Coordinates of C-alpha atoms and ligand atoms in Angstrom, one line a residue:
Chain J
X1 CA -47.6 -70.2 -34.4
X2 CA -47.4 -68.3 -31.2
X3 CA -46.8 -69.9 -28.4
X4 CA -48.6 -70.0 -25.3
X5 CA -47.0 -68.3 -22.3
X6 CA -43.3 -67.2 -24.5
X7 CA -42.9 -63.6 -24.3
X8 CA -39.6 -62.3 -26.0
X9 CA -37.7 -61.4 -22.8
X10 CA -34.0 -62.0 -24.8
X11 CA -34.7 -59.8 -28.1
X12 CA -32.1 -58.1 -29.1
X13 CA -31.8 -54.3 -29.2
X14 CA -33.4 -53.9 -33.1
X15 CA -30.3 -51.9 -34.1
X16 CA -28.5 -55.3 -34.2
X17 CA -31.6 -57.0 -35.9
X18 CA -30.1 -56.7 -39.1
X19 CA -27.1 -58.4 -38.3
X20 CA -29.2 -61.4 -37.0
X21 CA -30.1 -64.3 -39.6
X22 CA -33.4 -65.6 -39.6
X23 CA -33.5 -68.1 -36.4
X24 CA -30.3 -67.2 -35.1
X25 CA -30.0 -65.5 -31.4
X26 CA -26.9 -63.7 -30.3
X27 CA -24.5 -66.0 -28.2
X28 CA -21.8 -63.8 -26.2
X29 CA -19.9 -67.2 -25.3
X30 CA -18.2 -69.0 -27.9
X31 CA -19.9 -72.6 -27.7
X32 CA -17.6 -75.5 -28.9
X33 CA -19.4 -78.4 -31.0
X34 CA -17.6 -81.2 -32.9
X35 CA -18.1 -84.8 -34.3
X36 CA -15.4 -85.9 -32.2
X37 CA -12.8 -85.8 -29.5
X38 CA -10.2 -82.5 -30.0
X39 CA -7.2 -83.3 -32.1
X40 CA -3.8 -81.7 -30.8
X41 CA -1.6 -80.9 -33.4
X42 CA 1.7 -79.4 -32.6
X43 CA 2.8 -77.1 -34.9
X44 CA 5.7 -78.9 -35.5
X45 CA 3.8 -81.7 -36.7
X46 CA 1.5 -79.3 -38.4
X47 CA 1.3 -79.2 -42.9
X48 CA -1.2 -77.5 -44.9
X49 CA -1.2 -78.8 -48.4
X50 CA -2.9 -77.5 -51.5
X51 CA -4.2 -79.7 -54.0
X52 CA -6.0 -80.5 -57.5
X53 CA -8.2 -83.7 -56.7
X54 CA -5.9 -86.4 -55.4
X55 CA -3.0 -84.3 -56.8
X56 CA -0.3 -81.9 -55.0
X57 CA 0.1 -78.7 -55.7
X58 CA 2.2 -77.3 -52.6
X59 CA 3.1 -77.9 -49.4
X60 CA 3.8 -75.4 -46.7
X61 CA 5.1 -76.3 -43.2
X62 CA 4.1 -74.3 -40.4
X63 CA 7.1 -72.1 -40.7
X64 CA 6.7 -71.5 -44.0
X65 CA 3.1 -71.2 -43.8
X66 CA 3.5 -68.4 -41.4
X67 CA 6.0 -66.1 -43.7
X68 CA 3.0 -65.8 -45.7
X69 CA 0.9 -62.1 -45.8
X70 CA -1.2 -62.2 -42.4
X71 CA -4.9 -60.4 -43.1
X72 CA -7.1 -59.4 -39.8
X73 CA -11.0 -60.0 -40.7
X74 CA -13.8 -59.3 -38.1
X75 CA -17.2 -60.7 -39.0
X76 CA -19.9 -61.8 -37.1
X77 CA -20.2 -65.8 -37.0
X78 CA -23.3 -67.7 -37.4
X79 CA -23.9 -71.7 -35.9
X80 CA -26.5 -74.1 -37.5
X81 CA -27.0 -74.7 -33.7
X82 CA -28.5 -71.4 -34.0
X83 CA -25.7 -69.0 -32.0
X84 CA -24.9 -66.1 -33.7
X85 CA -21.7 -64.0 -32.7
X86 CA -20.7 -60.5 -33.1
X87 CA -17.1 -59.3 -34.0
X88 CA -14.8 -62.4 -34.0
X89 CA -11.7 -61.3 -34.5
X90 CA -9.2 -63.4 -36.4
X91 CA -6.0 -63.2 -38.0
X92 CA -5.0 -65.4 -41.0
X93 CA -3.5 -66.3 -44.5
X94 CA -6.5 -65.0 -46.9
X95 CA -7.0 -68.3 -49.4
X96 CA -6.3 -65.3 -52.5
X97 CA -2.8 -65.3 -50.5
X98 CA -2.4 -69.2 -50.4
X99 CA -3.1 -69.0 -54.3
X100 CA -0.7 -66.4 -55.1
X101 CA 1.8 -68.2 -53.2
X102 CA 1.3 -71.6 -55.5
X103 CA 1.0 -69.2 -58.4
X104 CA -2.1 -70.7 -59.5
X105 CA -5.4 -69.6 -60.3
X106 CA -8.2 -71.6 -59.0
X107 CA -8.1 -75.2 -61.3
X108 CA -11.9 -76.0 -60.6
X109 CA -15.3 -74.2 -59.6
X110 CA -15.6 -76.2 -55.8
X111 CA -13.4 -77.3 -53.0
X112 CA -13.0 -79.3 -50.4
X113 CA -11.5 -78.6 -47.0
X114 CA -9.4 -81.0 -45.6
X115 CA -8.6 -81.6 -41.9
X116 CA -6.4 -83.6 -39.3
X117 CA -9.3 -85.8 -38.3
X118 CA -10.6 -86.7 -41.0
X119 CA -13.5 -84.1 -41.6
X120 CA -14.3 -82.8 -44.9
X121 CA -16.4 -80.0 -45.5
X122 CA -17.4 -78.5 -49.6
X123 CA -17.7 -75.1 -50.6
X124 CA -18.0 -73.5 -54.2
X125 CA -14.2 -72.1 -55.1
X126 CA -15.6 -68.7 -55.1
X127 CA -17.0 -68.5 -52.2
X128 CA -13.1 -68.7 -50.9
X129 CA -11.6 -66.1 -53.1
X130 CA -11.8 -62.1 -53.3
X131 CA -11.4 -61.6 -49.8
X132 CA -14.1 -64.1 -48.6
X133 CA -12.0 -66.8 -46.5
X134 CA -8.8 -67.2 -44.8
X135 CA -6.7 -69.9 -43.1
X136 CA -7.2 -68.7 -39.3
X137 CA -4.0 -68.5 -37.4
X138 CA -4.9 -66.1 -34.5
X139 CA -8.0 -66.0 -32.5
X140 CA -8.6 -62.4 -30.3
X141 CA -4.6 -61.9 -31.3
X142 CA -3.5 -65.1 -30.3
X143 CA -3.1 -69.1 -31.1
X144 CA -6.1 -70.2 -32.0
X145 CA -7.0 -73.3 -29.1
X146 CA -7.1 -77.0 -30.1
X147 CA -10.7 -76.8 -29.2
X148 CA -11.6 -73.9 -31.4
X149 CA -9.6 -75.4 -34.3
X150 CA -5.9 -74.4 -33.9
X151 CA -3.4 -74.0 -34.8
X152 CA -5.3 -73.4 -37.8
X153 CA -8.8 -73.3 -39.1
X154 CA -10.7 -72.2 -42.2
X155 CA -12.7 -69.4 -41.7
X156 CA -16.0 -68.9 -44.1
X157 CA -18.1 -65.8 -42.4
X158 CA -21.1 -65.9 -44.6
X159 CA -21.5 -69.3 -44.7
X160 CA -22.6 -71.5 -41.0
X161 CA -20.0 -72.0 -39.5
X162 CA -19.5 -75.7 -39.7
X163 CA -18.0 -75.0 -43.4
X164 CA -15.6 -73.1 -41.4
X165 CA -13.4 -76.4 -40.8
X166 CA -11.3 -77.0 -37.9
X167 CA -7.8 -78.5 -37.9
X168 CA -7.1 -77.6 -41.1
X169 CA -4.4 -79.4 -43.0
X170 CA -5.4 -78.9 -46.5
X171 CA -7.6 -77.2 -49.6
X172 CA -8.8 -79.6 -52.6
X173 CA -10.4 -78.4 -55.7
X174 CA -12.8 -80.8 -56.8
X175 CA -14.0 -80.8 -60.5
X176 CA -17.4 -81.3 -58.6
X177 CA -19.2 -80.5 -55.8
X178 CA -18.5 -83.0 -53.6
X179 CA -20.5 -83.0 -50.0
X180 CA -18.0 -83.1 -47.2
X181 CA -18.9 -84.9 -43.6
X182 CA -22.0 -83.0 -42.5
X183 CA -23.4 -82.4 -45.6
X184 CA -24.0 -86.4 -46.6
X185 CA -25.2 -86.6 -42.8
X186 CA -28.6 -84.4 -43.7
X187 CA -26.6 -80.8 -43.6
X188 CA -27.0 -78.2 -46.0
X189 CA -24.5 -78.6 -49.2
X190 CA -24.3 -74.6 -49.2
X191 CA -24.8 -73.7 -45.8
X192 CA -26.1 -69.8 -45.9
X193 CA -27.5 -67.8 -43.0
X194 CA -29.2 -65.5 -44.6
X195 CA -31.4 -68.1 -46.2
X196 CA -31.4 -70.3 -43.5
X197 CA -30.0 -73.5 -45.4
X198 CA -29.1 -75.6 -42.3
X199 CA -30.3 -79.3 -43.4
X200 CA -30.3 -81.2 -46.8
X201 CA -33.7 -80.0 -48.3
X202 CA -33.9 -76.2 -47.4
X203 CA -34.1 -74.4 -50.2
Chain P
X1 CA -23.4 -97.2 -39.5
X2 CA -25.4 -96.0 -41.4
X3 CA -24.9 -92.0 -42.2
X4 CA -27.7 -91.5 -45.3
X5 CA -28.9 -88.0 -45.4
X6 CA -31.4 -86.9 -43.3
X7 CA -34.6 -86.5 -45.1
X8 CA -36.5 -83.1 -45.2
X9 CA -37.9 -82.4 -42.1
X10 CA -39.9 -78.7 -41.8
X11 CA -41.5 -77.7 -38.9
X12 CA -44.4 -79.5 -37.3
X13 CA -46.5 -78.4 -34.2
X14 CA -46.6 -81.1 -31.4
X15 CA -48.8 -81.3 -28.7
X16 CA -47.1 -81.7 -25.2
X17 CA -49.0 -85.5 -24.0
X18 CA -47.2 -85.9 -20.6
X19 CA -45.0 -83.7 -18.1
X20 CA -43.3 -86.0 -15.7
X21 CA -40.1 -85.0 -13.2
X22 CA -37.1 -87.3 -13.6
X23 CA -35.2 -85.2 -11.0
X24 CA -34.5 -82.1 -9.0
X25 CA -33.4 -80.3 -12.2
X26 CA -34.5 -82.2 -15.3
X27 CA -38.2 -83.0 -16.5
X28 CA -39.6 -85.1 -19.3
X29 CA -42.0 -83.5 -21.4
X30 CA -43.4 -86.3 -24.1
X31 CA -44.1 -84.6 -27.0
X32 CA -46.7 -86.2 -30.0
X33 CA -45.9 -85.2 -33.5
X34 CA -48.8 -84.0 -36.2
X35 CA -46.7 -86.3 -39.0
X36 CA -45.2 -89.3 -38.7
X37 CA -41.7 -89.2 -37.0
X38 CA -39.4 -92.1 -37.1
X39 CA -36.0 -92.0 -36.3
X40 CA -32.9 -93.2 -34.5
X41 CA -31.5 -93.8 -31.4
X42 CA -29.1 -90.6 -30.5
X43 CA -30.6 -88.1 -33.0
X44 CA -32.0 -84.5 -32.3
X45 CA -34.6 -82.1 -32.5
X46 CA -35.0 -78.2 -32.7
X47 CA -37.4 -76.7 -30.9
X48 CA -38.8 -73.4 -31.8
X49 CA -41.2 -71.2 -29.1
X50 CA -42.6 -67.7 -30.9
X51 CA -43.4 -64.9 -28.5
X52 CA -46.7 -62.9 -29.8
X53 CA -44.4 -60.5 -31.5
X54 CA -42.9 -62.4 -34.0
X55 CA -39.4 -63.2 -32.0
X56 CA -38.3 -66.9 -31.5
X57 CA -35.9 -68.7 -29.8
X58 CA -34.7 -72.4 -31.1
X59 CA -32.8 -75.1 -29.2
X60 CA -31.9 -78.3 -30.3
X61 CA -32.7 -80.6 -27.5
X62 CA -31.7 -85.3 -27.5
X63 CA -34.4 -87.8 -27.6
X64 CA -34.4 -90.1 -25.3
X65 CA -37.4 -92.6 -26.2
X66 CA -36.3 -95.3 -28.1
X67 CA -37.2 -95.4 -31.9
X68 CA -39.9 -98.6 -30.8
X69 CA -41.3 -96.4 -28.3
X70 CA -44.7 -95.7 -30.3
X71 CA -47.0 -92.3 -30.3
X72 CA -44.8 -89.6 -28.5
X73 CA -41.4 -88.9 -28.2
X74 CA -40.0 -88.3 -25.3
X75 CA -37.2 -84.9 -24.5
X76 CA -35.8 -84.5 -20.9
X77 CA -34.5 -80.7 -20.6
X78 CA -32.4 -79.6 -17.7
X79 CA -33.3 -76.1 -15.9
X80 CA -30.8 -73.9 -16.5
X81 CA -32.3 -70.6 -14.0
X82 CA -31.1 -67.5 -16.2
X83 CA -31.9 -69.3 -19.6
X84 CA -34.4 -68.6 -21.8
X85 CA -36.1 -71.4 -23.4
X86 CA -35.4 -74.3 -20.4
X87 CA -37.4 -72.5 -17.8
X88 CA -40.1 -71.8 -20.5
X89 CA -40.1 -75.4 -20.1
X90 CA -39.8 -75.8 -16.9
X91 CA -42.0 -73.3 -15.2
X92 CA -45.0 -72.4 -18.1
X93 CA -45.3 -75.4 -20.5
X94 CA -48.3 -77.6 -19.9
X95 CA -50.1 -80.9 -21.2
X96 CA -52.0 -80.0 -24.5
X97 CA -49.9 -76.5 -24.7
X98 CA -48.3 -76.8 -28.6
X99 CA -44.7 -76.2 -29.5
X100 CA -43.0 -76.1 -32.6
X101 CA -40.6 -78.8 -33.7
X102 CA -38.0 -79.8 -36.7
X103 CA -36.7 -83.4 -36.9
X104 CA -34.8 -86.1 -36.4
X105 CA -31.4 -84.5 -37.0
X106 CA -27.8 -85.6 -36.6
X107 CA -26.4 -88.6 -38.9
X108 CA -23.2 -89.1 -36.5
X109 CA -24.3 -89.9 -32.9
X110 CA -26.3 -92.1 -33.8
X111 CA -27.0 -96.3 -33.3
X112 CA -28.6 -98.9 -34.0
X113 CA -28.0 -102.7 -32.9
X114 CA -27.6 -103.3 -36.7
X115 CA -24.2 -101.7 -36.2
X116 CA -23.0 -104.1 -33.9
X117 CA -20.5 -103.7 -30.5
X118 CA -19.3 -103.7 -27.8
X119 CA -20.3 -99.9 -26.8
X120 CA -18.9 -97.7 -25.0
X121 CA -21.2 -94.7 -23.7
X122 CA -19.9 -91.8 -21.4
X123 CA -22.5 -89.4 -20.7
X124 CA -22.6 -86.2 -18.0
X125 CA -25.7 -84.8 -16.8
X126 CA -28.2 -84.4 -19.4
X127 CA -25.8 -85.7 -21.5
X128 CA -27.0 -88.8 -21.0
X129 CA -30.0 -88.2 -23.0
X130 CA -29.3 -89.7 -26.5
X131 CA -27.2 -92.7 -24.6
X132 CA -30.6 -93.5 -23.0
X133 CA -32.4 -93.8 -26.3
X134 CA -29.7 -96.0 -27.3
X135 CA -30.1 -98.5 -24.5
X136 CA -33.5 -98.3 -24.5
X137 CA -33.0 -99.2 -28.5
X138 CA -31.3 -101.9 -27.4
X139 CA -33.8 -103.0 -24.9
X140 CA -36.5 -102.9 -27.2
X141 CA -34.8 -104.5 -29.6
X142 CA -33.2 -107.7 -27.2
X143 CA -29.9 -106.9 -28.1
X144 CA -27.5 -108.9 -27.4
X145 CA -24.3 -106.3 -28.1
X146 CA -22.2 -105.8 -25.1
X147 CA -22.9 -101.7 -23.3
X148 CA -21.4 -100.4 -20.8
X149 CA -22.3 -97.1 -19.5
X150 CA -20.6 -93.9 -17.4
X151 CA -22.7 -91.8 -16.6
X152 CA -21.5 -89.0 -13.9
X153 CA -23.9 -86.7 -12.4
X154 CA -23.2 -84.8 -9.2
X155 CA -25.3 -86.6 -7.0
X156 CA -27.3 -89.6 -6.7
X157 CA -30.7 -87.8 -6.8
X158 CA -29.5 -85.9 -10.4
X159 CA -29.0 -89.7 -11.6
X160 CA -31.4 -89.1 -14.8
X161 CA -33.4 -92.4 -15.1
X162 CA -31.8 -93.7 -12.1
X163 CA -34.6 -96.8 -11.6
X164 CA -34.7 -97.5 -15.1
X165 CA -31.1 -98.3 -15.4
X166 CA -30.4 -100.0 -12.4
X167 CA -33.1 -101.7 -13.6
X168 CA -31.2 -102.5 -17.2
X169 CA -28.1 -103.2 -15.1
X170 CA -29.7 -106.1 -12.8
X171 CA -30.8 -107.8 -15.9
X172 CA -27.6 -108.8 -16.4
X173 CA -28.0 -109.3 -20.1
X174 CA -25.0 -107.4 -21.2
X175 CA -26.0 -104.0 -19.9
X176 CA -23.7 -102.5 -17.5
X177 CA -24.3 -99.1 -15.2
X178 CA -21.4 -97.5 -13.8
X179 CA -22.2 -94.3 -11.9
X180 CA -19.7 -91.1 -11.4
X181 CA -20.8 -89.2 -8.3
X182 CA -18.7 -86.0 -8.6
X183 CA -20.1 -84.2 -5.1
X184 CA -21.4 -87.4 -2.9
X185 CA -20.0 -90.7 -1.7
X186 CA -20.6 -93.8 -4.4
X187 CA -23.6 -95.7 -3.4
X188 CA -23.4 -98.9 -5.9
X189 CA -19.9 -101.4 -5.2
X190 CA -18.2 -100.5 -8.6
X191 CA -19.3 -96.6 -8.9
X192 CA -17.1 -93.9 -8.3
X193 CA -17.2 -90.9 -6.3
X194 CA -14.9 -88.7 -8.7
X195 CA -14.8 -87.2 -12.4
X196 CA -14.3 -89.2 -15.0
X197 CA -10.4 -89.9 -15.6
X198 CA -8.7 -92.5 -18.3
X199 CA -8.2 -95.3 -15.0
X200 CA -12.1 -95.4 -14.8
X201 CA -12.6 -95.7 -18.4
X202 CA -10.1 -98.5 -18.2
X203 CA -11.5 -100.4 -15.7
X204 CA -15.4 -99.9 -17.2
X205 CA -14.2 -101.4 -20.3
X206 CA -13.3 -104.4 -18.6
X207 CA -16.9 -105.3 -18.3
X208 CA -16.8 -105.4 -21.9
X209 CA -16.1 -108.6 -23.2
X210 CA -14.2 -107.0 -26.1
X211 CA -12.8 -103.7 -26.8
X212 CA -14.8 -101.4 -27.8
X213 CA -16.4 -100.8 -31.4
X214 CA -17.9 -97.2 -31.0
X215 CA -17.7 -94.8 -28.4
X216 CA -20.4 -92.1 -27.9
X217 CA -19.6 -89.0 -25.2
X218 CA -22.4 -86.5 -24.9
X219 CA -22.1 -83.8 -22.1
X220 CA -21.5 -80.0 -21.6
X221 CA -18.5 -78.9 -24.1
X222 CA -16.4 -79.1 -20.8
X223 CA -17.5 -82.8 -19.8
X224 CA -17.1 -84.0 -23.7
X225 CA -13.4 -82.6 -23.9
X226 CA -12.4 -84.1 -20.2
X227 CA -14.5 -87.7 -21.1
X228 CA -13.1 -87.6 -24.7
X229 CA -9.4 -87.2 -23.6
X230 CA -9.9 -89.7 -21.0
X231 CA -10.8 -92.3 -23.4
X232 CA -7.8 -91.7 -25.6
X233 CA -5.7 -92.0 -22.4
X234 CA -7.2 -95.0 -22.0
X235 CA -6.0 -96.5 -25.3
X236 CA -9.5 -96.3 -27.1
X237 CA -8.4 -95.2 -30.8
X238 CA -10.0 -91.1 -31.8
X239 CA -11.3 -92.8 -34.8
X240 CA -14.0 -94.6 -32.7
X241 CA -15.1 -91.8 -30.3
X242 CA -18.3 -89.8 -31.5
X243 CA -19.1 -86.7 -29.2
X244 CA -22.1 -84.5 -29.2
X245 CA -21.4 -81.3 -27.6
X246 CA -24.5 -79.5 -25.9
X247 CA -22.2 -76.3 -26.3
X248 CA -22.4 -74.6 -22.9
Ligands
LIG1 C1 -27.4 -81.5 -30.2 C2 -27.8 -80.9 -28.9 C3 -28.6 -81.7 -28.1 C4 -29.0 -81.2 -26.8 N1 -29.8 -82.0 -26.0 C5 -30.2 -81.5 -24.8 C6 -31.0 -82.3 -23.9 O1 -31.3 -83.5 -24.3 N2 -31.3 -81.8 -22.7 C7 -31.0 -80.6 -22.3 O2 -31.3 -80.2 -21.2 N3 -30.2 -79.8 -23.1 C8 -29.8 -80.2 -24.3 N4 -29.1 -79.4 -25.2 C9 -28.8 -78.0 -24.7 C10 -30.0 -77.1 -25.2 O3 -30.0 -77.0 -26.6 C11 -29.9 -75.7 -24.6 O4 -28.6 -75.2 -24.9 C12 -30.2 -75.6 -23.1 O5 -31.5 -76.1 -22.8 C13 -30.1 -74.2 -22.6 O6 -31.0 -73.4 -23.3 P1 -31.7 -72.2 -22.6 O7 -32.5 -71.4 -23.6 O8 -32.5 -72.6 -21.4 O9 -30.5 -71.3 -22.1 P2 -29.8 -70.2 -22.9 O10 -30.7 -69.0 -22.9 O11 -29.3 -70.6 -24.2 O12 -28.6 -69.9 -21.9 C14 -27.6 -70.9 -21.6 C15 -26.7 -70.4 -20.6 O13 -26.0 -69.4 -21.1 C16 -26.1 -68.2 -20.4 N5 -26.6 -67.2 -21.4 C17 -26.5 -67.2 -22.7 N6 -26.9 -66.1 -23.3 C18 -27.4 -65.3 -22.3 C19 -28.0 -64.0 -22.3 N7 -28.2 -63.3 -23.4 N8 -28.3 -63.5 -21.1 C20 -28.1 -64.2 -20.0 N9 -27.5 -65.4 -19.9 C21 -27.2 -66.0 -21.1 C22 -27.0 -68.5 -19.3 O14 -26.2 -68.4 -18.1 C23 -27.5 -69.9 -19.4 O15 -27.2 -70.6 -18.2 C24 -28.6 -79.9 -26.4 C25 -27.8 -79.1 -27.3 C26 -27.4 -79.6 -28.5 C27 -26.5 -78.7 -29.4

């Protein structure tokens, strides 16, 4: 439906089109949106555990977490809120790394991401391996800000960004797929872009 | 309070019923749905507009009529002069014009009287939106759980729903209005004439006759962070604090 009087005054340049998901617009801020108030977590306090449902399989300190391999990834980021951003650049512990580091192979086909505050957010295991997610440390080159997740966040490109959990303090493999926080309040359980799956009954 | 998942909701043409001004900077556009609507105090809805070319722009914007409120829903969208969809608003939508719409949405800042109080709402600018479907919820509903509200806004004449509240507030059933004037003298005995800081929050929740159960803060990213830490300051627990962040 067109509507009267809107003219398109903010379209993109169409060589950046393709790199726009359907009802997205390009943001050159980077808006802040959360359930609640910021956590601070110093990094002394800070843990990130791996586990296999209620189970531990490691835990790293931030020290520790640190010595592992650091991976740069730039990808554009898209909000359900429907920003989209080009070329955020991060720093982080790819979750192949974290794995390697346990010595483990991936126990179950989904996972949970566990954080500080008590959010919870579900993703399919695979959609975290080959290459596809990290554990953000560094935002633009340096500490990620409390209100942008740090010190560390998950980082999911291709999915909306709300999978992409803040304050992370741990990775759970779930035998199923269990909806985290926004997904049993009416979000997406799979949360992709490209086929705009923002709320529980998009295709 | 209850969190089900939001039922599918695709997009549905309303039909703009009413225009009305609530200040210098914010107007009320009552909006009637094609479908049935129902939903609950503090929740959302996106808003699409689609230029003859295909392109569209989408917000998400609060509703502030309560739930009880009947045929139209009501949205009250701040002017924001180099934006793109707000002064589309502002400047070319009219009564019987059509928009497109996708709702209710958001299972967190939400309330109902159901889920009980005292309440603690801290709204800035057109943050105060959801709150005011909340206390007009409550209103509707004569609800007897304790609210207090702080709202801040830079001057008196920004004061969204200024009459209406001051209205609530002089029922003296258990409503309370406590205004934050950041750029003008307070006009009202117990208001403020500064930001919001953790002694205010303090001494607002004294006009609760219990501590708080829930805390909702809804504002600009940078009100939400300053209003959310304030309330931590103040010894209100993180566990109880829900925020909605407008994002700019
Ligand atoms: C859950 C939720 C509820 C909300 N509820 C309300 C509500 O009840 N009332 C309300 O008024 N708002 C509400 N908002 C905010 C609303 O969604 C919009 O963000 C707001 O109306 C601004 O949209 P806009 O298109 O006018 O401005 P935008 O075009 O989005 O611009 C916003 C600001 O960013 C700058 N900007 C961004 N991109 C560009 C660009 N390419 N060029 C130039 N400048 C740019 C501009 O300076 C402008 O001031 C809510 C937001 C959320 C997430």
């Amino acid at each position: 439906m067109v509507t009267r009087g809107f003219s398109s005054g903010r379209k993109p340049p169409t060589d950046t089109d393709a790199r726009i998901p359907p009802g997205q617009y390009l943001e050159q801020g980077f808006p802040v949106l959360s359930a609640g108030p910021t956590p601070r977590v110093r990094t002394e306090d800070w843990s990130f555990t791996l586990k296999h449902g209620p189970r531990p399989i490691k835990k790293w300190n931030w020290t520790e977490f640190n010595a592992l391999p650091l991976t740069k990834m730039t990808r554009d980021i898209h909000c359900v809120t429907a920003w989209t951003k080009f070329d955020t650049a991060w720093q982080g512990v790819l979750v192949d790394d974290i794995l390697a580091d346990a010595g483990i192979e991936p126990p179950t086909g989904f996972t949970l991401a566990l954080s500080f505050d008590g959010y919870t957010t579900n993703v399919p295991t695979k959609d975290l391996t080959a290459g596809k997610a990290m554990v953000a440390l560094l935002y633009e080159g340096k500490p990620i800000t409390p209100d942008h997740g740090g010190p560390a966040r998950l980082l999911i490109p291709h999915l909306y960004f709300w999978k992409s959990a803040k304050w992370l303090n741990g990775l759970q493999f779930t035998e199923r797929d269990e909806p985290g926080f926004w997904e049993l309040r009416g979000y997406h359980i799979y949360g992709d872009p490209w086929r705009e799956q923002r709320y529980t009954g998009d295709p | 309070m209850s969190d089900g998942p939001a039922a599918q909701s695709p997009w549905q043409t309303v039909t703009i019923r009413r225009i009305e001004k609530r200040t210098p900077r914010v107007t009320s556009f009552f909006l009637q749905p094609s479908r049935p609507f129902a939903y609950r105090a503090g929740q959302h809805v996106d808003v699409r507009l689609t230029a003859p070319d295909g392109y569209q722009a989408r917000r998400s914007y609060s509703i502030a009529s309560a739930p009880e409120a009947g045929e139209t829903i009501e949205l009250a969208i701040e002017r924001l002069d180099d934006g793109e969809v707000s002064p589309f608003f502002h400047d070319i939508a009219a009564v019987g014009d059509e928009v497109e719409l996708r709702g209710p949405l958001g299972g967190h800042f939400v309330w109902s009287d159901s889920d009980g109080g005292p309440l603690l709402l801290v709204g800035g600018g057109s943050g105060v939106v959801p709150l005011m479907a909340m206390i007009r919820h409550r209103a509707a509903r004569r609800s007897a759980v304790p609210v207090a509200l702080v709202f801040s806004a830079r001057v008196w004449d920004e004061v969204i729903f200024r009459d209406e509240l001051i209205d609530f507030h002089d029922r003296r059933d258990g409503f309370d209005l406590v205004l934050a004037l950041t750029r003008e003298p307070a006009r009202r005995p117990a208001d403020y004439s500064r930001r919001v800081d953790a002694a205010m929050m303090e001494q607002s929740m004294v006009r609760l006759p219990a501590p708080p159960r829930f805390a909702f803060v809804c504002g600009s990213n940078a009100f939400v962070s300053a209003a959310a830490q304030a309330l931590i300051d103040a010894g209100v627990p993180a566990s109880l604090i829900r925020t909605e962040r407008y994002g700019v």
